[in-house]
XYZ file of C-alpha atoms in Angstrom:
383
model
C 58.204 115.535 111.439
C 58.130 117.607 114.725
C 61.708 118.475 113.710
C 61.178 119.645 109.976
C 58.207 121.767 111.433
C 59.882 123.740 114.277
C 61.194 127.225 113.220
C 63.934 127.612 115.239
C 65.818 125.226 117.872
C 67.329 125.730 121.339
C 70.076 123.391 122.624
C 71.522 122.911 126.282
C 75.109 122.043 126.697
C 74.176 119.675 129.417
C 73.929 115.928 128.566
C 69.915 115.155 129.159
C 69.714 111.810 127.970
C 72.375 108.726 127.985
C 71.248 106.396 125.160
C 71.878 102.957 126.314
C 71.144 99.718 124.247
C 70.068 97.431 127.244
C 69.942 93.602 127.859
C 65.962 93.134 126.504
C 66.279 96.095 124.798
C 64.099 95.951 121.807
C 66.757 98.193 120.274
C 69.168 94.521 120.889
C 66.699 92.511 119.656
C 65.369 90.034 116.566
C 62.164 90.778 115.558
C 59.299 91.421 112.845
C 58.775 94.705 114.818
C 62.349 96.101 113.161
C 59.927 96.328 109.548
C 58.209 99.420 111.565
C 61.786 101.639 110.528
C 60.366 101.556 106.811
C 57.107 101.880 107.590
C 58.129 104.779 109.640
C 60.457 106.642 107.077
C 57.435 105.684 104.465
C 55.724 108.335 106.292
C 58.061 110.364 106.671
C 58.347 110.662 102.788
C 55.148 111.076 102.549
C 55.011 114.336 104.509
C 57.817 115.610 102.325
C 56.315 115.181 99.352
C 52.987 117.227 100.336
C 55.577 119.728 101.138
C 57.834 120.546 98.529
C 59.681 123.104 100.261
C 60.967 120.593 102.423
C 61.310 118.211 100.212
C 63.544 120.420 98.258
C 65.938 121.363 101.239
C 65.801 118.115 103.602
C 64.753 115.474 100.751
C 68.395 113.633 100.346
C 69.507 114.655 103.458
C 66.725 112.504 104.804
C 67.285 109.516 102.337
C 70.440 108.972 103.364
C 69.407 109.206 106.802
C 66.628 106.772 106.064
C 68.907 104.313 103.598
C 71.202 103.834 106.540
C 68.692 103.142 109.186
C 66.934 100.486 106.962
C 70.012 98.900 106.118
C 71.623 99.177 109.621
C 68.636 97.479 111.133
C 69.557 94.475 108.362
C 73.577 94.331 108.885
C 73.417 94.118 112.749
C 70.814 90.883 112.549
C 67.757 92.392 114.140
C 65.471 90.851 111.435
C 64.586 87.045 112.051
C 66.306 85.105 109.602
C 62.994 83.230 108.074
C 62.335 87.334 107.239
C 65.484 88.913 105.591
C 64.753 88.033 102.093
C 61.149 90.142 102.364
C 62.488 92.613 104.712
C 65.578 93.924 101.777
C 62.916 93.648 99.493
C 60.659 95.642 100.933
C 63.898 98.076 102.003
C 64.799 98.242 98.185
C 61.443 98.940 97.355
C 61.144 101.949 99.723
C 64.336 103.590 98.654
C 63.559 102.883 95.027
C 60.058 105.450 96.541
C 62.964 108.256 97.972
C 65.072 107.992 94.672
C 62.208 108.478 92.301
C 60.532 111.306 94.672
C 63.858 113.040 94.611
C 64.933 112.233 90.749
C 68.217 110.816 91.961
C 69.846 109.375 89.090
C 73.392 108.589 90.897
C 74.588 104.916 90.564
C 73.701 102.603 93.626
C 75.723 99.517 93.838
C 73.646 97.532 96.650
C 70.518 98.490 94.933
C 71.596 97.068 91.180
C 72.875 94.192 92.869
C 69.872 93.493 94.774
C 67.885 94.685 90.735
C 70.284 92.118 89.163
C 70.791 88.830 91.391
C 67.905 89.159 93.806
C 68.183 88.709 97.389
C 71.716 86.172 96.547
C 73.065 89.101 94.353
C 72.715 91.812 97.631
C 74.606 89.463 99.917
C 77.298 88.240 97.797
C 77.972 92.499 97.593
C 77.953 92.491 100.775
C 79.861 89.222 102.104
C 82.320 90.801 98.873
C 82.710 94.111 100.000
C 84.467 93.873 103.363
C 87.512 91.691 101.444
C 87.565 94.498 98.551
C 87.637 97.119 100.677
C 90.382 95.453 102.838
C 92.423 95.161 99.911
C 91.715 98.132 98.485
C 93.025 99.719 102.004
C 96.345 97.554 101.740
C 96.782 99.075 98.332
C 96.625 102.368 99.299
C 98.447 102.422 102.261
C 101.439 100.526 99.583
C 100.709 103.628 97.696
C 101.278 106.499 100.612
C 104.204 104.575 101.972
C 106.055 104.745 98.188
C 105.001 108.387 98.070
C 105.812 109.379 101.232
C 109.488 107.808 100.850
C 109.616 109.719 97.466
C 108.255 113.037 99.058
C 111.012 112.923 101.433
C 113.969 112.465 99.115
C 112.480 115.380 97.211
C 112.388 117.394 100.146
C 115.408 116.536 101.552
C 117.181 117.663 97.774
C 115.269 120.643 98.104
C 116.731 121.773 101.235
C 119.841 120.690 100.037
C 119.409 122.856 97.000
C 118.110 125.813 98.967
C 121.110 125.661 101.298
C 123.397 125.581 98.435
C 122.022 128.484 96.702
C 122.388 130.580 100.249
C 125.813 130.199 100.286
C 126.630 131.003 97.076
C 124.419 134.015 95.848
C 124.926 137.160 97.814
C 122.359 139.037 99.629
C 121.122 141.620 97.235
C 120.391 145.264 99.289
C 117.818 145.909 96.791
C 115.954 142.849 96.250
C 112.748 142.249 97.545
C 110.264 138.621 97.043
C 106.670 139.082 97.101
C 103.805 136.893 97.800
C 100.132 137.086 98.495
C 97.826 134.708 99.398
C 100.288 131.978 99.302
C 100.597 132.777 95.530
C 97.635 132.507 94.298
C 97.611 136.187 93.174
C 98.890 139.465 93.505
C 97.048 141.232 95.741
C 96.419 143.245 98.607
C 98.926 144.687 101.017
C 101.466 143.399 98.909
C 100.791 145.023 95.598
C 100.183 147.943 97.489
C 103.822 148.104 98.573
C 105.154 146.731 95.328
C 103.724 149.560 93.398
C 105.130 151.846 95.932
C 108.538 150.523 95.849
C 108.562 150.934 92.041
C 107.074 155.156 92.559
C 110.234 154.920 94.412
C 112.275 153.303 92.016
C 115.689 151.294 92.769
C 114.103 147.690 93.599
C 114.476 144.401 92.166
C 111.469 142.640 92.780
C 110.324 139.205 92.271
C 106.772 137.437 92.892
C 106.065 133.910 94.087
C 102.730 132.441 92.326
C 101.247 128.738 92.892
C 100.921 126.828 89.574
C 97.303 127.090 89.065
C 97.588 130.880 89.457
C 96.456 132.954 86.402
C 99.201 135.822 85.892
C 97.892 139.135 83.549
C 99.622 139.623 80.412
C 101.154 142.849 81.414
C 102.125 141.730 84.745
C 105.139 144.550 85.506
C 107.443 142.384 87.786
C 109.589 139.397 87.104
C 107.813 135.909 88.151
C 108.407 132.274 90.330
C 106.701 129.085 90.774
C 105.782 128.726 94.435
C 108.068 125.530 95.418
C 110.027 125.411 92.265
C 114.005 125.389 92.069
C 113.622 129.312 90.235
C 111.859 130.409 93.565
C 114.519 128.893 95.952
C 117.249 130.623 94.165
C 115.404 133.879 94.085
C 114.757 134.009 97.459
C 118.022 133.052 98.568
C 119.636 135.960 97.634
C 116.430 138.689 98.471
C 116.825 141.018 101.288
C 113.529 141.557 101.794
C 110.508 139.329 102.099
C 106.721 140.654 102.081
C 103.978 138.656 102.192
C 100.077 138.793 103.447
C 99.633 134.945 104.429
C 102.774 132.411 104.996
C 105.761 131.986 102.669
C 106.698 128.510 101.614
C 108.305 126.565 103.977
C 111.327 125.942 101.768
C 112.428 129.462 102.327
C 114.930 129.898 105.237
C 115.547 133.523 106.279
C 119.718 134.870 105.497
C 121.399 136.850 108.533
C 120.473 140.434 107.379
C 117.336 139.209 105.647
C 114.017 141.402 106.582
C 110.339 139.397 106.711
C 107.409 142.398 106.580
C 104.214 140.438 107.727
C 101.103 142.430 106.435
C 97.925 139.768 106.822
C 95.226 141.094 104.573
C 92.229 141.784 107.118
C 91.296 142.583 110.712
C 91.469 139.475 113.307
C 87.841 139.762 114.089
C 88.090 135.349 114.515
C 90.335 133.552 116.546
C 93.858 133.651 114.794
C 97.109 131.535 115.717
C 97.149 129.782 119.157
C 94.037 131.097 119.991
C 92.647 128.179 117.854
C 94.424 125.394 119.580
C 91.913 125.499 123.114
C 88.789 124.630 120.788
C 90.438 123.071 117.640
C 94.791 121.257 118.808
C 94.403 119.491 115.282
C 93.915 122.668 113.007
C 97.362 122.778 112.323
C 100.896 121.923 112.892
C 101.848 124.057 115.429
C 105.790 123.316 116.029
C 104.996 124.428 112.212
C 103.323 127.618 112.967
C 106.104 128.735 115.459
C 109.050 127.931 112.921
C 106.975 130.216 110.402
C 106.033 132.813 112.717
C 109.550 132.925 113.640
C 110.712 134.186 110.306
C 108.495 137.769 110.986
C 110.832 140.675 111.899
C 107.898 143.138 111.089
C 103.768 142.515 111.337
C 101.840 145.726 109.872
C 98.700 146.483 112.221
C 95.610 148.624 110.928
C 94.148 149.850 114.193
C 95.267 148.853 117.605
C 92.835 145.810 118.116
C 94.929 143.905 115.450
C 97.735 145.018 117.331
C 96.627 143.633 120.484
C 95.168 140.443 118.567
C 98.208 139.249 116.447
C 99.975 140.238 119.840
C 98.287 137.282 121.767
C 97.707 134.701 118.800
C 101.229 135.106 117.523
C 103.877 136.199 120.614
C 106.805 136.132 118.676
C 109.826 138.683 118.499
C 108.566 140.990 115.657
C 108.065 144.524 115.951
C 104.518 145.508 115.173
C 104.089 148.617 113.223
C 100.645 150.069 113.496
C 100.465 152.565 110.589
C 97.543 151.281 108.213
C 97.404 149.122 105.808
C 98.859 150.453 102.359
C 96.032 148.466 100.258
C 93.995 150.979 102.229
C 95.896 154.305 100.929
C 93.457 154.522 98.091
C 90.364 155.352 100.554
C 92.772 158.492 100.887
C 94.551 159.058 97.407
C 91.432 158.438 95.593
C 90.239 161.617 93.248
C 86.868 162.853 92.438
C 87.565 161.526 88.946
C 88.588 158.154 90.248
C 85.365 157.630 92.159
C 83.620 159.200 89.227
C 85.352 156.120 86.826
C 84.429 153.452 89.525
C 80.954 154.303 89.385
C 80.770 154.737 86.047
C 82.510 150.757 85.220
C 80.117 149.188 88.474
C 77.160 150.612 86.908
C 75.982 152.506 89.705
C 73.958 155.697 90.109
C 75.140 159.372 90.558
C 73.533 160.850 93.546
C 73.099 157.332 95.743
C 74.480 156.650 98.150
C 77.080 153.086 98.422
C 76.900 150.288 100.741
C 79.441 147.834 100.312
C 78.639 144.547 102.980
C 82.052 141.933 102.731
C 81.657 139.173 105.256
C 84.505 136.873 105.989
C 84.490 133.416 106.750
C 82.841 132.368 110.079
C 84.787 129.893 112.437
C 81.177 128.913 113.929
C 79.433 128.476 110.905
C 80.641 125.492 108.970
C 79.384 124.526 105.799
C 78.116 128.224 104.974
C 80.531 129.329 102.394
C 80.428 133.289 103.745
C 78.013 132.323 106.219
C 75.259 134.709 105.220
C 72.253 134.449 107.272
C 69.332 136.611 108.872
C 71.230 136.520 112.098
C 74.233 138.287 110.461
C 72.908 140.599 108.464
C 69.529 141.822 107.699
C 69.602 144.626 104.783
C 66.083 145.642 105.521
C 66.817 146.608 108.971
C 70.181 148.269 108.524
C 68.769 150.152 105.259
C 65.771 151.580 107.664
């Protein structure tokens, strides 16, 4: 309760407490005093419910907080045994209370058990469950063993395939493969330069897009599937290779071949090997070298990125701080293009525009843009 009601919360770093389960620890022991956990989170439920609001944003949070407390009291024998058969009844019970409070409608196995076969019916789930689950483990590891055997052979062709095709097709002066955001559209830097290439005239170019990618009718450019056989023989014999995010990692990179590196934003988060101090399992990293490796050119916007993709990423490309070209339009734009833009957003002559684009957080999991008072208060920055 003290915890729902507090507005805000300051941690330490600094362990305060060690929590140790002692030798006469009534923590370690069997006793009626264990029925005080439902009793407890009875009360608990009932402060929620004279508070909707909290009810609302904590509610089944708290119940499965709660669930697993009552029940982990039960599995680890604290109840005497002349006392289980009342003490999972009166543990159904209660979370029967949270369920109907919160109108959660969502199957529960241990509970129809329990609604079908009594107290007999609950334990013979839960003597059952550790052998199912065993077995259903086996299974699956059966399962990614097969798969991973076949995923190798397939991999192993494709590089054979993709090796093949490098020594046979030529390396076309004119060609150049696109991707952005690993294919999931075209996009950003990318397009940018595409469309200028074709102002220019002269190119060939080709675009890599993942299978779930939705590609406009009157697309102007010719088209792969990311990780298909089309895509490894396009890209064997392209000179150039632009992309905003990584290529596939069944593209190897000719003698002669050219890898432009544009990202699509500012590093304003830790980037590349700056993530492995707080977070080694993020990625592969022997991965992330052989990728990074590939770069003979990163594009820079101002000379923070410059000094950022420096450190996260100190590889042998040259960086080239000139802009971004997805940017170009803040500068080619006409009177009568900002005039249109207005016109299809709906927004008023006369007022003036501000546009607010968060990225993702690396602090704030869980937030999907991470939008909060702290960030950002409209209000204040409109005053």
């Amino acid at each position: 309760p003290i915890l729902l009601a507090a507005g805000r919360f300051r941690t330490i770093p600094d362990v305060g407490v060690y929590y140790r389960q002692r030798v006469g620890s009534i923590t370690r022991s069997t006793s009626p005093a264990h029925f005080d956990v439902i009793g407890e989170y009875r009360n608990l439920l009932g402060r929620l419910k004279a508070n909707p609001d909290l009810l609302t944003h904590y509610g089944e949070a708290l119940y499965r907080c709660a669930r697993r407390q009552v029940f982990h009291v039960f599995d680890q024998d604290r109840i005497p045994s002349d006392m289980r058969k009342t003490y999972i009844r009166d543990a159904f019970a209660h979370m029967t209370e949270w369920r109907e409070a919160l109108k959660i409608r969502s199957r529960d196995t241990a509970l129809l058990a329990w609604q079908k076969g009594g107290y007999a019916g609950y334990r013979a789930l839960t003597l059952a469950r550790p052998r199912v689950l065993k077995t259903l483990d086996r299974a699956r590891k059966v399962k990614r063993a097969v798969l991973g055997r076949a995923r190798a052979l397939r991999d192993r062709l494709r590089r054979l395939t993709a090796a093949t095709w490098r020594r046979v097709l030529p390396l076309r002066d004119n060609k150049v493969f696109f991707e952005s955001y690993w294919g999931a559209k075209a996009d950003c830097n990318p397009l940018a330069i595409a469309r200028g290439l074709d102002r220019i005239g002269g190119y060939d170019i080709v675009w890599s897009f993942s299978p779930s990618a939705t590609i406009p009718a009157d697309f102007p450019w010719r088209t792969v599937t990311r990780g298909s056989a089309a895509m490894l023989r396009e890209a064997a014999s392209a000179k150039y290779f632009v992309s905003n995010a990584n290529l596939h990692d069944d593209i190897a990179k000719r003698p002669g071949a050219v890898h432009l590196q544009t990202w699509h934003g500012t590093p304003l988060k830790l980037m590349g090997i700056d993530i492995r101090p707080r977070n080694p399992r993020e990625m592969d990293w022997n991965q992330f070298v052989t990728r990074s490796l590939r770069w003979d050119y990163m594009l820079a916007s101002n000379p923070h990125s410059s000094y950022a993709w420096r450190r996260s990423c100190p590889y042998h490309y040259k960086t080239l701080e000139t802009g971004y070209p997805r940017n170009d339009v803040f500068f080619t734009a006409t009177e009568a293009d900002r005039a249109r833009i207005r016109r299809d957003l709906g927004l008023p002559e006369g007022k003036k525009i501000a546009l607010y684009a968060p990225t993702m957080r690396d602090d704030l999991k869980g937030q999907p843009l991470a939008i909060t008072n702290d960030i950002f208060d409209a209000d204040a920055v409109a005053a």
